[in-house]
């Protein structure tokens, strides 16, 4: 009986743990998207500021 109680405690904990794990993954992916978009914006700004006129078509 004690093993069954331990398993119930573990499954209850794993449900919360899975939720927080998914929340951490979501926050990580959101952060990656934000930093990538900022990098694209800064890169585009630098390209427009310092582009070489001979390379334009």
PDB file of C-alpha atoms in Angstrom:
ATOM      1  CA  UNK A   1       0.000   0.000   0.000  1.00  0.00           C
ATOM      2  CA  UNK A   2       2.837   2.360   0.728  1.00  0.00           C
ATOM      3  CA  UNK A   3       4.183   1.966  -2.804  1.00  0.00           C
ATOM      4  CA  UNK A   4       0.794   2.950  -4.236  1.00  0.00           C
ATOM      5  CA  UNK A   5       0.740   6.094  -2.081  1.00  0.00           C
ATOM      6  CA  UNK A   6       4.241   6.976  -3.228  1.00  0.00           C
ATOM      7  CA  UNK A   7       3.198   6.502  -6.850  1.00  0.00           C
ATOM      8  CA  UNK A   8       0.158   8.738  -6.363  1.00  0.00           C
ATOM      9  CA  UNK A   9       2.333  11.451  -4.837  1.00  0.00           C
ATOM     10  CA  UNK A  10       4.799  11.147  -7.711  1.00  0.00           C
ATOM     11  CA  UNK A  11       2.086  11.352 -10.370  1.00  0.00           C
ATOM     12  CA  UNK A  12       0.532  14.409  -8.726  1.00  0.00           C
ATOM     13  CA  UNK A  13       3.946  16.037  -8.541  1.00  0.00           C
ATOM     14  CA  UNK A  14       4.737  15.108 -12.134  1.00  0.00           C
ATOM     15  CA  UNK A  15       1.552  16.809 -13.373  1.00  0.00           C
ATOM     16  CA  UNK A  16       2.638  20.092 -11.791  1.00  0.00           C
ATOM     17  CA  UNK A  17       6.213  19.488 -12.853  1.00  0.00           C
ATOM     18  CA  UNK A  18       5.119  18.897 -16.451  1.00  0.00           C
ATOM     19  CA  UNK A  19       3.072  22.102 -16.416  1.00  0.00           C
ATOM     20  CA  UNK A  20       6.002  24.144 -15.127  1.00  0.00           C
ATOM     21  CA  UNK A  21       8.323  22.438 -17.600  1.00  0.00           C
ATOM     22  CA  UNK A  22       6.021  23.418 -20.476  1.00  0.00           C
ATOM     23  CA  UNK A  23       5.753  26.939 -19.077  1.00  0.00           C
ATOM     24  CA  UNK A  24       9.555  27.185 -18.955  1.00  0.00           C
ATOM     25  CA  UNK A  25       9.775  25.933 -22.546  1.00  0.00           C
ATOM     26  CA  UNK A  26       7.227  28.530 -23.637  1.00  0.00           C
ATOM     27  CA  UNK A  27       9.107  31.324 -21.870  1.00  0.00           C
ATOM     28  CA  UNK A  28      12.372  30.159 -23.434  1.00  0.00           C
ATOM     29  CA  UNK A  29      10.891  30.073 -26.942  1.00  0.00           C
ATOM     30  CA  UNK A  30       9.288  33.471 -26.431  1.00  0.00           C
ATOM     31  CA  UNK A  31      12.646  34.875 -25.336  1.00  0.00           C
ATOM     32  CA  UNK A  32      14.378  33.349 -28.349  1.00  0.00           C
ATOM     33  CA  UNK A  33      11.800  34.886 -30.694  1.00  0.00           C
ATOM     34  CA  UNK A  34      12.172  38.294 -29.061  1.00  0.00           C
ATOM     35  CA  UNK A  35      15.970  38.242 -29.219  1.00  0.00           C
ATOM     36  CA  UNK A  36      15.938  36.971 -32.821  1.00  0.00           C
ATOM     37  CA  UNK A  37      13.574  39.732 -33.920  1.00  0.00           C
ATOM     38  CA  UNK A  38      15.711  42.335 -32.152  1.00  0.00           C
ATOM     39  CA  UNK A  39      18.778  40.937 -33.910  1.00  0.00           C
ATOM     40  CA  UNK A  40      17.059  41.173 -37.284  1.00  0.00           C
ATOM     41  CA  UNK A  41      16.008  44.763 -36.585  1.00  0.00           C
ATOM     42  CA  UNK A  42      19.485  45.818 -35.473  1.00  0.00           C
ATOM     43  CA  UNK A  43      21.091  43.998 -38.406  1.00  0.00           C
ATOM     44  CA  UNK A  44      18.751  45.685 -40.858  1.00  0.00           C
ATOM     45  CA  UNK A  45      19.454  49.063 -39.299  1.00  0.00           C
ATOM     46  CA  UNK A  46      23.203  48.511 -39.529  1.00  0.00           C
ATOM     47  CA  UNK A  47      22.896  47.371 -43.142  1.00  0.00           C
ATOM     48  CA  UNK A  48      20.944  50.462 -44.114  1.00  0.00           C
ATOM     49  CA  UNK A  49      23.339  52.761 -42.277  1.00  0.00           C
ATOM     50  CA  UNK A  50      26.620  51.283 -43.501  1.00  0.00           C
ATOM     51  CA  UNK A  51      25.768  49.701 -46.840  1.00  0.00           C
ATOM     52  CA  UNK A  52      28.115  50.105 -49.749  1.00  0.00           C
ATOM     53  CA  UNK A  53      26.509  51.968 -52.649  1.00  0.00           C
ATOM     54  CA  UNK A  54      28.374  49.864 -55.222  1.00  0.00           C
ATOM     55  CA  UNK A  55      26.530  46.723 -54.077  1.00  0.00           C
ATOM     56  CA  UNK A  56      23.052  48.087 -54.788  1.00  0.00           C
ATOM     57  CA  UNK A  57      21.419  46.977 -58.027  1.00  0.00           C
TER      58      UNK A  57
END
